[in-house]
Amino acid sequence: MKIKPSLRFYFFIAMLLLGASLTLVFSALTINYFIEGLDTGMRGTMRQLSKVDNVRDGHPVTLINFQIASRWQDVPADIQAQFPTPPKSPGVLQKKMQDVSLFSPPKRAYFLIYMLNDQGEKRYVSKVFNKDKIMQPPKKINSHFTGIFLFGIGGLVVFTLFLFLIMNKISSPMGALIDWTKTLNDKSLALPPPDFKYHEPNELAQIIHSSLNSVQSSLNREQTFLNYASHELRTPIAVIRSNVELLNKMNEAQALNEKQQKIVQRIERAGFTMTHLTETLLWLGRDNAIPPQISNIKLNDMIQQLVDELRYLLQGKAVSVEINSHPFEIQLPTTACLIVLTNLIRNAFQHTHTGRVSIQQINNHVTIENTNIEPSTKQDDLGFGLGLQLTERLIEKFHWQYTNDFMPMGHRVEVIFTHNNLNKTETKESKSIEGH
């Protein structure tokens, strides 16, 4: 499972690494300054001891555990063992340590400095530090380095807690903004955005609110236009179809010539097309909260009825229709199923000029296939692109399985009608739309 990147996580890790780096750097500097301070104190003490009197060749002086000698031969043997050659640069502190650890003092340490006193006489000042010979306080077993290390760890912990509090303080308005955006719908958009305490999230919330309000207004205008247009189209369509029926009755009394009959037939086909498209638009334009009307549908009877109604599209064409259907009854939204089958069958009839249309129905599985033996270059002036788009939207809305395949000489469409819990589906879609 891939973890999605988070700006909050990245910022927290980056700041934590920065804090840890600074802690390590300053701890190292503290240790270095501590050691430098010890060396400076040791050097100053040894310089002062180099001025001690009564130091002669063969008679070195021991004072506060420091050995002062006037020649190299009088320097203690353990110092000479650590520093085989005598130092030549005056004032330069030389040191060597054994068993060095950050958490405890070194086991042994050797210090040596070469100086010239006020009379210009040579002085070799040395000291041997032996941990075993130093009296330690009863409970003090850690070195100063341990204290510095623990202090650095403590500082890092405090920095982490402070960083966590700051991150929580900064991210809480953004979290509230995210939660607010998840609750946005057509009702909450009518209210002003809440106050998120800071200028940046408030400005972002205002932008989101304005953008979604603009989108919602556009959707409302389109929805209103769709409903008005669909309802208003019903009247002229009804007028067209009623007048076509009147012309057909007049044709029985006084026969029209062949050209007039073709014109009437074209008007009649256009009326049927507009009727189905209008019903589709009305259906899709309904409120999602209204559940569709469900009834028992005999798919085989509906297919046969639609084929009979749409055979006018095959007039004057050398097209054979093969129907292989089996009795099957299922509960489906009547209007949606009728619109889908009508558009698919009509599309197959319309785009087949010379060939065969095969319609097969087995239970809830419907397959429509058209084959053109001689493809025509004639442009279909009625057009059915919109009908197919609306058909696909209906199929998607009710979660029916749908495939649309192109073949070398035709087309093959398959639809599997399923009886879903439509009320639950509508409710889920409504929430999804409101959430967007």
PDB file of C-alpha atoms in Angstrom, residues 122-253:
ATOM      1  CA  LYS A 122      64.699  26.556  30.224  1.00  0.00           C
ATOM      2  CA  ARG A 123      61.856  24.957  32.095  1.00  0.00           C
ATOM      3  CA  TYR A 124      60.069  21.680  31.328  1.00  0.00           C
ATOM      4  CA  VAL A 125      56.739  21.550  33.161  1.00  0.00           C
ATOM      5  CA  SER A 126      54.873  18.214  33.073  1.00  0.00           C
ATOM      6  CA  LYS A 127      51.979  16.486  34.726  1.00  0.00           C
ATOM      7  CA  VAL A 128      50.600  12.949  34.690  1.00  0.00           C
ATOM      8  CA  PHE A 129      46.889  12.499  35.254  1.00  0.00           C
ATOM      9  CA  ASN A 130      45.938   9.087  36.692  1.00  0.00           C
ATOM     10  CA  LYS A 131      42.248   8.441  37.125  1.00  0.00           C
ATOM     11  CA  ASP A 132      42.788   5.666  39.659  1.00  0.00           C
ATOM     12  CA  LYS A 133      44.653   7.994  42.016  1.00  0.00           C
ATOM     13  CA  ILE A 134      42.006  10.729  41.991  1.00  0.00           C
ATOM     14  CA  MET A 135      39.434  10.692  44.750  1.00  0.00           C
ATOM     15  CA  GLN A 136      35.984  10.662  43.100  1.00  0.00           C
ATOM     16  CA  PRO A 137      32.883  11.957  44.899  1.00  0.00           C
ATOM     17  CA  PRO A 138      30.671   9.044  46.027  1.00  0.00           C
ATOM     18  CA  LYS A 139      27.885   9.359  43.407  1.00  0.00           C
ATOM     19  CA  LYS A 140      29.617  11.244  40.640  1.00  0.00           C
ATOM     20  CA  ILE A 141      30.610   8.649  38.037  1.00  0.00           C
ATOM     21  CA  ASN A 142      29.794  10.540  34.838  1.00  0.00           C
ATOM     22  CA  SER A 143      32.038  12.995  33.035  1.00  0.00           C
ATOM     23  CA  HIS A 144      31.176  16.498  31.946  1.00  0.00           C
ATOM     24  CA  PHE A 145      30.806  15.133  28.435  1.00  0.00           C
ATOM     25  CA  THR A 146      27.922  12.972  29.640  1.00  0.00           C
ATOM     26  CA  GLY A 147      26.210  16.047  30.988  1.00  0.00           C
ATOM     27  CA  ILE A 148      26.708  17.843  27.711  1.00  0.00           C
ATOM     28  CA  PHE A 149      25.327  14.842  25.810  1.00  0.00           C
ATOM     29  CA  LEU A 150      22.287  14.529  28.082  1.00  0.00           C
ATOM     30  CA  PHE A 151      21.710  18.258  27.854  1.00  0.00           C
ATOM     31  CA  GLY A 152      21.766  17.997  24.013  1.00  0.00           C
ATOM     32  CA  ILE A 153      19.294  15.095  24.090  1.00  0.00           C
ATOM     33  CA  GLY A 154      17.062  17.037  26.444  1.00  0.00           C
ATOM     34  CA  GLY A 155      17.222  20.066  24.162  1.00  0.00           C
ATOM     35  CA  LEU A 156      16.270  17.912  21.183  1.00  0.00           C
ATOM     36  CA  VAL A 157      13.296  16.456  23.073  1.00  0.00           C
ATOM     37  CA  VAL A 158      12.112  19.914  24.069  1.00  0.00           C
ATOM     38  CA  PHE A 159      12.568  21.114  20.484  1.00  0.00           C
ATOM     39  CA  THR A 160      10.535  18.130  19.200  1.00  0.00           C
ATOM     40  CA  LEU A 161       7.694  18.807  21.626  1.00  0.00           C
ATOM     41  CA  PHE A 162       7.723  22.495  20.764  1.00  0.00           C
ATOM     42  CA  LEU A 163       7.752  21.637  17.057  1.00  0.00           C
ATOM     43  CA  PHE A 164       4.835  19.254  17.548  1.00  0.00           C
ATOM     44  CA  LEU A 165       2.830  21.934  19.320  1.00  0.00           C
ATOM     45  CA  ILE A 166       3.606  24.472  16.596  1.00  0.00           C
ATOM     46  CA  MET A 167       2.696  21.958  13.874  1.00  0.00           C
ATOM     47  CA  ASN A 168      -0.562  21.174  15.620  1.00  0.00           C
ATOM     48  CA  LYS A 169      -1.308  24.874  15.993  1.00  0.00           C
ATOM     49  CA  ILE A 170      -0.598  25.521  12.315  1.00  0.00           C
ATOM     50  CA  SER A 171      -2.217  22.400  10.879  1.00  0.00           C
ATOM     51  CA  SER A 172      -5.432  22.501  12.906  1.00  0.00           C
ATOM     52  CA  PRO A 173      -6.902  25.339  10.778  1.00  0.00           C
ATOM     53  CA  MET A 174      -5.985  23.416   7.614  1.00  0.00           C
ATOM     54  CA  GLY A 175      -7.602  20.280   9.027  1.00  0.00           C
ATOM     55  CA  ALA A 176     -10.708  22.293   9.837  1.00  0.00           C
ATOM     56  CA  LEU A 177     -10.658  23.680   6.295  1.00  0.00           C
ATOM     57  CA  ILE A 178     -10.486  20.155   4.846  1.00  0.00           C
ATOM     58  CA  ASP A 179     -13.362  18.988   7.070  1.00  0.00           C
ATOM     59  CA  TRP A 180     -15.399  22.016   6.014  1.00  0.00           C
ATOM     60  CA  THR A 181     -14.863  21.342   2.305  1.00  0.00           C
ATOM     61  CA  LYS A 182     -16.068  17.736   2.792  1.00  0.00           C
ATOM     62  CA  THR A 183     -19.399  19.002   4.122  1.00  0.00           C
ATOM     63  CA  LEU A 184     -20.065  21.444   1.298  1.00  0.00           C
ATOM     64  CA  ASN A 185     -23.327  20.980  -0.579  1.00  0.00           C
ATOM     65  CA  ASP A 186     -25.940  23.155  -2.203  1.00  0.00           C
ATOM     66  CA  LYS A 187     -27.360  24.124   1.214  1.00  0.00           C
ATOM     67  CA  SER A 188     -24.074  24.852   3.005  1.00  0.00           C
ATOM     68  CA  LEU A 189     -22.857  26.900   0.039  1.00  0.00           C
ATOM     69  CA  ALA A 190     -25.594  29.409   0.829  1.00  0.00           C
ATOM     70  CA  LEU A 191     -23.823  30.134   4.154  1.00  0.00           C
ATOM     71  CA  PRO A 192     -20.599  32.174   4.426  1.00  0.00           C
ATOM     72  CA  PRO A 193     -17.390  30.227   5.123  1.00  0.00           C
ATOM     73  CA  PRO A 194     -16.389  29.945   8.800  1.00  0.00           C
ATOM     74  CA  ASP A 195     -13.466  31.745  10.394  1.00  0.00           C
ATOM     75  CA  PHE A 196     -10.267  29.641  10.503  1.00  0.00           C
ATOM     76  CA  LYS A 197      -8.329  32.176  12.649  1.00  0.00           C
ATOM     77  CA  TYR A 198      -5.612  32.838  10.079  1.00  0.00           C
ATOM     78  CA  HIS A 199      -5.565  34.881   6.900  1.00  0.00           C
ATOM     79  CA  GLU A 200      -4.289  32.156   4.543  1.00  0.00           C
ATOM     80  CA  PRO A 201      -6.920  29.446   5.256  1.00  0.00           C
ATOM     81  CA  ASN A 202      -9.637  32.111   5.356  1.00  0.00           C
ATOM     82  CA  GLU A 203      -8.607  33.356   1.921  1.00  0.00           C
ATOM     83  CA  LEU A 204      -8.417  29.788   0.570  1.00  0.00           C
ATOM     84  CA  ALA A 205     -11.858  29.025   2.004  1.00  0.00           C
ATOM     85  CA  GLN A 206     -13.246  32.146   0.358  1.00  0.00           C
ATOM     86  CA  ILE A 207     -11.785  31.077  -3.011  1.00  0.00           C
ATOM     87  CA  ILE A 208     -13.237  27.569  -2.679  1.00  0.00           C
ATOM     88  CA  HIS A 209     -16.600  28.952  -1.604  1.00  0.00           C
ATOM     89  CA  SER A 210     -16.750  31.403  -4.508  1.00  0.00           C
ATOM     90  CA  SER A 211     -15.660  28.786  -7.059  1.00  0.00           C
ATOM     91  CA  LEU A 212     -18.165  26.190  -5.894  1.00  0.00           C
ATOM     92  CA  ASN A 213     -20.905  28.816  -5.756  1.00  0.00           C
ATOM     93  CA  SER A 214     -20.138  29.705  -9.360  1.00  0.00           C
ATOM     94  CA  VAL A 215     -20.220  26.036 -10.386  1.00  0.00           C
ATOM     95  CA  GLN A 216     -23.443  25.454  -8.457  1.00  0.00           C
ATOM     96  CA  SER A 217     -25.053  28.470 -10.093  1.00  0.00           C
ATOM     97  CA  SER A 218     -24.056  27.181 -13.526  1.00  0.00           C
ATOM     98  CA  LEU A 219     -25.455  23.746 -12.729  1.00  0.00           C
ATOM     99  CA  ASN A 220     -28.699  25.266 -11.485  1.00  0.00           C
ATOM    100  CA  ARG A 221     -29.018  27.367 -14.633  1.00  0.00           C
ATOM    101  CA  GLU A 222     -28.347  24.349 -16.838  1.00  0.00           C
ATOM    102  CA  GLN A 223     -30.795  22.232 -14.861  1.00  0.00           C
ATOM    103  CA  THR A 224     -33.479  24.887 -15.085  1.00  0.00           C
ATOM    104  CA  PHE A 225     -32.855  25.392 -18.793  1.00  0.00           C
ATOM    105  CA  LEU A 226     -32.964  21.630 -19.392  1.00  0.00           C
ATOM    106  CA  ASN A 227     -36.260  21.240 -17.572  1.00  0.00           C
ATOM    107  CA  TYR A 228     -37.856  24.253 -19.270  1.00  0.00           C
ATOM    108  CA  ALA A 229     -36.581  23.305 -22.709  1.00  0.00           C
ATOM    109  CA  SER A 230     -37.703  19.698 -22.375  1.00  0.00           C
ATOM    110  CA  HIS A 231     -41.172  20.666 -21.185  1.00  0.00           C
ATOM    111  CA  GLU A 232     -41.533  23.401 -23.782  1.00  0.00           C
ATOM    112  CA  LEU A 233     -40.497  21.029 -26.571  1.00  0.00           C
ATOM    113  CA  ARG A 234     -43.359  18.680 -25.752  1.00  0.00           C
ATOM    114  CA  THR A 235     -45.928  21.104 -27.093  1.00  0.00           C
ATOM    115  CA  PRO A 236     -44.483  21.629 -30.617  1.00  0.00           C
ATOM    116  CA  ILE A 237     -43.677  17.912 -30.826  1.00  0.00           C
ATOM    117  CA  ALA A 238     -47.271  17.056 -29.951  1.00  0.00           C
ATOM    118  CA  VAL A 239     -48.468  19.534 -32.577  1.00  0.00           C
ATOM    119  CA  ILE A 240     -46.170  17.997 -35.207  1.00  0.00           C
ATOM    120  CA  ARG A 241     -47.290  14.456 -34.466  1.00  0.00           C
ATOM    121  CA  SER A 242     -50.982  15.338 -34.328  1.00  0.00           C
ATOM    122  CA  ASN A 243     -50.728  17.113 -37.661  1.00  0.00           C
ATOM    123  CA  VAL A 244     -48.887  14.141 -39.141  1.00  0.00           C
ATOM    124  CA  GLU A 245     -51.726  11.893 -37.995  1.00  0.00           C
ATOM    125  CA  LEU A 246     -54.193  14.350 -39.537  1.00  0.00           C
ATOM    126  CA  LEU A 247     -52.238  14.251 -42.811  1.00  0.00           C
ATOM    127  CA  ASN A 248     -52.301  10.457 -42.756  1.00  0.00           C
ATOM    128  CA  LYS A 249     -56.095  10.498 -42.318  1.00  0.00           C
ATOM    129  CA  MET A 250     -56.420  13.024 -45.125  1.00  0.00           C
ATOM    130  CA  ASN A 251     -54.235  10.739 -47.213  1.00  0.00           C
ATOM    131  CA  GLU A 252     -56.853   8.006 -46.789  1.00  0.00           C
ATOM    132  CA  ALA A 253     -59.514  10.290 -48.195  1.00  0.00           C
TER     133      ALA A 253
END
